Short mmCIF file of C-alpha atoms and ligand atoms in Angstrom, two decimals:
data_model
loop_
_atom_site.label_atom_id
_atom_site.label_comp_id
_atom_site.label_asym_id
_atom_site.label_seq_id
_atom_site.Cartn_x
_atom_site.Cartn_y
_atom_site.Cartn_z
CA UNK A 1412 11.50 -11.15 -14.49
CA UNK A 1413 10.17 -7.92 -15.02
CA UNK A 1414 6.17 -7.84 -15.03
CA UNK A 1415 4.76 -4.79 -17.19
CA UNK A 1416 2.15 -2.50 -14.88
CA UNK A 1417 -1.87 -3.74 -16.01
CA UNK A 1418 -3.36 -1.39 -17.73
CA UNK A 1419 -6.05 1.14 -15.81
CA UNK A 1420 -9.34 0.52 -16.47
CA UNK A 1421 -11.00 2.97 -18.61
CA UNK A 1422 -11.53 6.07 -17.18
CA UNK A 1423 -8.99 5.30 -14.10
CA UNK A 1424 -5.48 7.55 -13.90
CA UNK A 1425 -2.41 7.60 -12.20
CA UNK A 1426 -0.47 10.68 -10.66
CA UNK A 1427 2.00 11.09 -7.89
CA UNK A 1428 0.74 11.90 -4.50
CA UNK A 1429 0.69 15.30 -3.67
CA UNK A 1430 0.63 16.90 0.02
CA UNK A 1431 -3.50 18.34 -1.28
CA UNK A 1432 -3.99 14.73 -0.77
CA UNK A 1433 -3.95 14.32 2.62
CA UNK A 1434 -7.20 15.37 3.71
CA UNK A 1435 -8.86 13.09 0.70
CA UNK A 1436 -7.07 10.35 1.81
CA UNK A 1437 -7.78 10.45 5.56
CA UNK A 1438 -11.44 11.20 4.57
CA UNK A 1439 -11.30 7.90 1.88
CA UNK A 1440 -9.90 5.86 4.82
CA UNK A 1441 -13.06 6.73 7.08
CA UNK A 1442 -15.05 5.72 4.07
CA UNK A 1443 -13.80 2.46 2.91
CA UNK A 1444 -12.91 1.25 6.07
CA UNK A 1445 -15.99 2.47 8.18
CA UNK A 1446 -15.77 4.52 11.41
CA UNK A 1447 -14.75 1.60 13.79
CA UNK A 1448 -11.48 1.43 12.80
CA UNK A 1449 -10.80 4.24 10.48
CA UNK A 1450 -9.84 6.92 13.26
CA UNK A 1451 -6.84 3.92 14.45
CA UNK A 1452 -5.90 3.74 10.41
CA UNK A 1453 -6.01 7.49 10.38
CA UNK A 1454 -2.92 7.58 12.76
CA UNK A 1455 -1.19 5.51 10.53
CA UNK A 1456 -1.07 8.95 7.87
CA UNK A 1457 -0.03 11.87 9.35
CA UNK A 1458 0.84 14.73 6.67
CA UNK A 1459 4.50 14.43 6.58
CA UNK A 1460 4.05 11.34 4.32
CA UNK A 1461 2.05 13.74 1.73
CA UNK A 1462 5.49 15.96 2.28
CA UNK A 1463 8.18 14.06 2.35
CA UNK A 1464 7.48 10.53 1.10
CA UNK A 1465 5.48 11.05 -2.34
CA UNK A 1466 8.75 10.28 -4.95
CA UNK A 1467 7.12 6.59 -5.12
CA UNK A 1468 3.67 7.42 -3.60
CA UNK A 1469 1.11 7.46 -6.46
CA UNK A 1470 -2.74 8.19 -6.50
CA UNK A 1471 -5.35 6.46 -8.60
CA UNK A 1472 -8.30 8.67 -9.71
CA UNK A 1473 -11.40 7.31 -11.43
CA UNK A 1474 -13.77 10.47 -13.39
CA UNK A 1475 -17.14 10.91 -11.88
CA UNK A 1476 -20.24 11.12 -13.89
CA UNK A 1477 -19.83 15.41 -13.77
CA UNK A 1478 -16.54 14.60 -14.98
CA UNK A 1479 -14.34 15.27 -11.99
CA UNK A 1480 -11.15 13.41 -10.31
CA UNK A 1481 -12.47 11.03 -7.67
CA UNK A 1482 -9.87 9.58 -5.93
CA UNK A 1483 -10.05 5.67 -6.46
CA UNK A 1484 -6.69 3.84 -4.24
CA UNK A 1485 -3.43 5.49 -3.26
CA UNK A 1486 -0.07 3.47 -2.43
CA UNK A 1487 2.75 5.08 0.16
CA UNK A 1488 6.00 3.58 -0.27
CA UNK A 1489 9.31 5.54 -0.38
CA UNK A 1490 13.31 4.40 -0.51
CA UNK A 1491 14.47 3.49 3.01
CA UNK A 1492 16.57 5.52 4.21
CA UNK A 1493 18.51 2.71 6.05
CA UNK A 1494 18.89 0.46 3.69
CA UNK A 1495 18.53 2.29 0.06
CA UNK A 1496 18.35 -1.02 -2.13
CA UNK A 1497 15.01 -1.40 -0.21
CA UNK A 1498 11.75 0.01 -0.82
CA UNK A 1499 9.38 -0.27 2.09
CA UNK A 1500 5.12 0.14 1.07
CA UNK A 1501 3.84 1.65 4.32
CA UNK A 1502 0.13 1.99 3.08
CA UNK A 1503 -2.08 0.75 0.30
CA UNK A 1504 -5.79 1.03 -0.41
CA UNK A 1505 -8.30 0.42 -2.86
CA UNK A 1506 -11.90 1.70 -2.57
CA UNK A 1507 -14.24 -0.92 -2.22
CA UNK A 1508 -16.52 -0.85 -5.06
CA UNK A 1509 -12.98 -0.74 -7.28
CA UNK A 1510 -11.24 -3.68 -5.94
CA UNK A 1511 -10.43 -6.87 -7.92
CA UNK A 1512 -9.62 -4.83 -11.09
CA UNK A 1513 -5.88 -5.13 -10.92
CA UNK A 1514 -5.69 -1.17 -9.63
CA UNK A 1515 -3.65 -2.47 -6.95
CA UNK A 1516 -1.93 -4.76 -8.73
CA UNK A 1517 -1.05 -1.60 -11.14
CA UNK A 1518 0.39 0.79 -8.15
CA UNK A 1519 2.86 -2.15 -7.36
CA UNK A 1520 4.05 -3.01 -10.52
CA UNK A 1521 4.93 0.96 -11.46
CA UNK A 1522 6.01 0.92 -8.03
CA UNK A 1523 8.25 -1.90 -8.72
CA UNK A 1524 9.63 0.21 -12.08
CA UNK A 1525 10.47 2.87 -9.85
CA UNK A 1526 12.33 0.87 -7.77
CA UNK A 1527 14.74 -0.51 -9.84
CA UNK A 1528 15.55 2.60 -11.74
CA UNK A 1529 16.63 3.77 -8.25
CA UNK A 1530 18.73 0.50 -8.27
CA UNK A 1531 16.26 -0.82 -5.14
CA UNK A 1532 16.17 -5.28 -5.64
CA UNK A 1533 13.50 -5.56 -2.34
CA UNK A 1534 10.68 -4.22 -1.47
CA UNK A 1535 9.28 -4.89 2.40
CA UNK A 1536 5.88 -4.60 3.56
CA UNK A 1537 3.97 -5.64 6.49
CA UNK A 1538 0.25 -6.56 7.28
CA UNK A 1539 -1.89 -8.06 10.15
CA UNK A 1540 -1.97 -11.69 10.93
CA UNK A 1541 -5.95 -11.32 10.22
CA UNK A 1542 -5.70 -9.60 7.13
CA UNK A 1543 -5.69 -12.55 4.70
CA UNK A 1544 -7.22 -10.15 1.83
CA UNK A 1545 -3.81 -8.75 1.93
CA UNK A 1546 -2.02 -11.76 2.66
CA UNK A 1547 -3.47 -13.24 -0.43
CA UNK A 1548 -2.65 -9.85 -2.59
CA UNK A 1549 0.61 -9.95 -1.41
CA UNK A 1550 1.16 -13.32 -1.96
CA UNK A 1551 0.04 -12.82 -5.80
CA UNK A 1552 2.16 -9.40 -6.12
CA UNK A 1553 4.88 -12.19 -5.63
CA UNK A 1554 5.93 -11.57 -1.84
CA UNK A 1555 6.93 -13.85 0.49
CA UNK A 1556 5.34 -13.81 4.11
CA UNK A 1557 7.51 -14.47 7.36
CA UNK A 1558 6.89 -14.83 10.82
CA UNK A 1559 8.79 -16.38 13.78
CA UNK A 1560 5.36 -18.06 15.41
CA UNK A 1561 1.91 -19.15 14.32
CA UNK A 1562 -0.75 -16.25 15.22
CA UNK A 1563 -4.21 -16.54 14.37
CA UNK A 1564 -3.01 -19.53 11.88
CA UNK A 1565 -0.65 -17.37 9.89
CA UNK A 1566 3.44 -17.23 10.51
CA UNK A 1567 4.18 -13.51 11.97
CA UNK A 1568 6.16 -11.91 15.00
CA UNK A 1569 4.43 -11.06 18.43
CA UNK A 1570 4.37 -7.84 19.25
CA UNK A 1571 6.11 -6.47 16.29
CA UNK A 1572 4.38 -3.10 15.93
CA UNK A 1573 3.58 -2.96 20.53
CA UNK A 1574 2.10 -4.71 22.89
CA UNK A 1575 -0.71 -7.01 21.11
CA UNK A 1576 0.09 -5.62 17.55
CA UNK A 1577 1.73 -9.11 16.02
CA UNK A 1578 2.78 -8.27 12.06
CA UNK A 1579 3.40 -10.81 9.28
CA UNK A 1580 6.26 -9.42 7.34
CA UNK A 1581 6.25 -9.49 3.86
CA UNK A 1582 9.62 -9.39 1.36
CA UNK A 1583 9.95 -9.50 -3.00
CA UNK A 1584 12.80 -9.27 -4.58
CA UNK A 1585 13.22 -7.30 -7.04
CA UNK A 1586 14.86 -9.13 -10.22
C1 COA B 2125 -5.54 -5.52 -0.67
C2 COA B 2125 -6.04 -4.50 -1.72
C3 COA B 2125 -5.08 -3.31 -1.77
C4 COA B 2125 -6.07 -5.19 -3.09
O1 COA B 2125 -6.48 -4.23 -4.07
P1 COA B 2125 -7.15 -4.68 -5.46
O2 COA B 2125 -7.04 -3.54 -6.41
O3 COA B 2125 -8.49 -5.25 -5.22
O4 COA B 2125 -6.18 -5.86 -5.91
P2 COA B 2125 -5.95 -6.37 -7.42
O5 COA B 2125 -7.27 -6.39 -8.12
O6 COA B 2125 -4.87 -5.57 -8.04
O7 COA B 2125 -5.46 -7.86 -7.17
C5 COA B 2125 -4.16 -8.33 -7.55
C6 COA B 2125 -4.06 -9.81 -7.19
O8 COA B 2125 -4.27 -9.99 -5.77
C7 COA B 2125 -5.37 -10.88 -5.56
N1 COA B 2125 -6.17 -10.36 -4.45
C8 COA B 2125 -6.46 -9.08 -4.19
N2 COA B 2125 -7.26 -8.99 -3.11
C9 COA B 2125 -7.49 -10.27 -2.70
C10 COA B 2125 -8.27 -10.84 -1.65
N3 COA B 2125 -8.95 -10.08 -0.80
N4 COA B 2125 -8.27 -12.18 -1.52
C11 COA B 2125 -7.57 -12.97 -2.38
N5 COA B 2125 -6.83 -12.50 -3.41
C12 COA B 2125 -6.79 -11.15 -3.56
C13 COA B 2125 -6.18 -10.84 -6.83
O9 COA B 2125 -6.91 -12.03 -7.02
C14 COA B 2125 -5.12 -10.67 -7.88
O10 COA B 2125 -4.49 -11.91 -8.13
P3 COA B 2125 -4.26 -12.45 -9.64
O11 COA B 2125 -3.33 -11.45 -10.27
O12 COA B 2125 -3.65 -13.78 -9.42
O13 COA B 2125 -5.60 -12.44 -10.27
C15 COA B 2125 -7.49 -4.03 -1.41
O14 COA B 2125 -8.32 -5.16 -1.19
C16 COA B 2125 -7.60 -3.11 -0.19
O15 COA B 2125 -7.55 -1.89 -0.32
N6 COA B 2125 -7.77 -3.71 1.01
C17 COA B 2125 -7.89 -2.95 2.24
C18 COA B 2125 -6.58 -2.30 2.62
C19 COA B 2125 -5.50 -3.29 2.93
O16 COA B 2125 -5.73 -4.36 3.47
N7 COA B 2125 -4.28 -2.91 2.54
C20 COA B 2125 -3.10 -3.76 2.73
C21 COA B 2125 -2.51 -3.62 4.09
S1 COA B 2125 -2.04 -1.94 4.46
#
């Protein structure tokens, strides 16, 4: 079944991700996340992603109170290039103070559009075993999670991502 995308919230817009982001986005990620681990998430977004992954990479931007773009969440995701019926989500985040107002929910279902008009019917993703916030949004999004062992009470695959970096993997289909 095919979900329509929530609506924004007023004053909240979407736009593809453009390689200007970059910097915004690594300096958001220092922000929402905090300094402990933001420099480790950093890694995770080198610039070629803002070159050569934005087709179904989107940014949301809320207006300030002067009336300028602030950027709000941001989703990376592109066609693999192995398997082109799949779209894989390499990144998605929300700024705190937005969260729980379906913005997320909104980048997957457009997301999810996008996908099938490039004939895509699953979309893969991946998280930590001790990230249940995203199990759980996942898990609503309508994923699946799979894992090969029990790690920190969750199903997921030792040392999927290195040494010590155990992933749950996540699947939808698209219908
Ligand atoms: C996970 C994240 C992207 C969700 O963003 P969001 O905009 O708050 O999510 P939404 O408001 O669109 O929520 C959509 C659904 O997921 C559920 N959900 C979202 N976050 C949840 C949480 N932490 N715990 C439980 N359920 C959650 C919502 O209840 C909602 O379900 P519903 O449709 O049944 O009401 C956001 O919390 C975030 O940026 N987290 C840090 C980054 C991260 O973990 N990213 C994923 C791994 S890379």
């Amino acid at each position: 079944m095919t979900n329509p995308a929530p609506a924004l919230p007023a004053g909240f817009g979407s736009r593809p991700l453009l390689e200007s982001d970059h910097l915004p986005v690594l300096a958001a990620v220092g922000e929402w996340w905090g300094t402990p681990q933001a420099p480790e998430l950093g890694l995770l977004l080198p610039r070629l992603f803002f070159q050569h992954f934005t087709v179904l990479s989107e940014v949301v931007e809320v207006t300030d109170d002067a009336g300028s773009p602030r950027l709000a969440a941001f989703l990376i995701a592109f066609q693999s290039a192995t398997h082109p019926d799949r779209v894989y989500i390499h990144f998605v985040g929300v700024d705190p103070q937005w969260r729980g107002r379906g913005i997320a929910a909104g980048l997957y279902e457009r997301l999810f559009s996008a996908a099938r008009a490039l004939g895509c019917t699953r979309v893969d993703a991946i998280t930590s075993p001790a990230n249940r916030g995203s199990q759980a949004f996942h898990a609503a999004l309508g994923f699946t999670a799979h894992g090969d062992q029990q790690i920190e009470g969750v199903a997921a695959y030792a040392d999927y991502d290195g040494p010590g970096h155990a992933r749950v993997a996540l699947t939808r289909t698209l219908d």
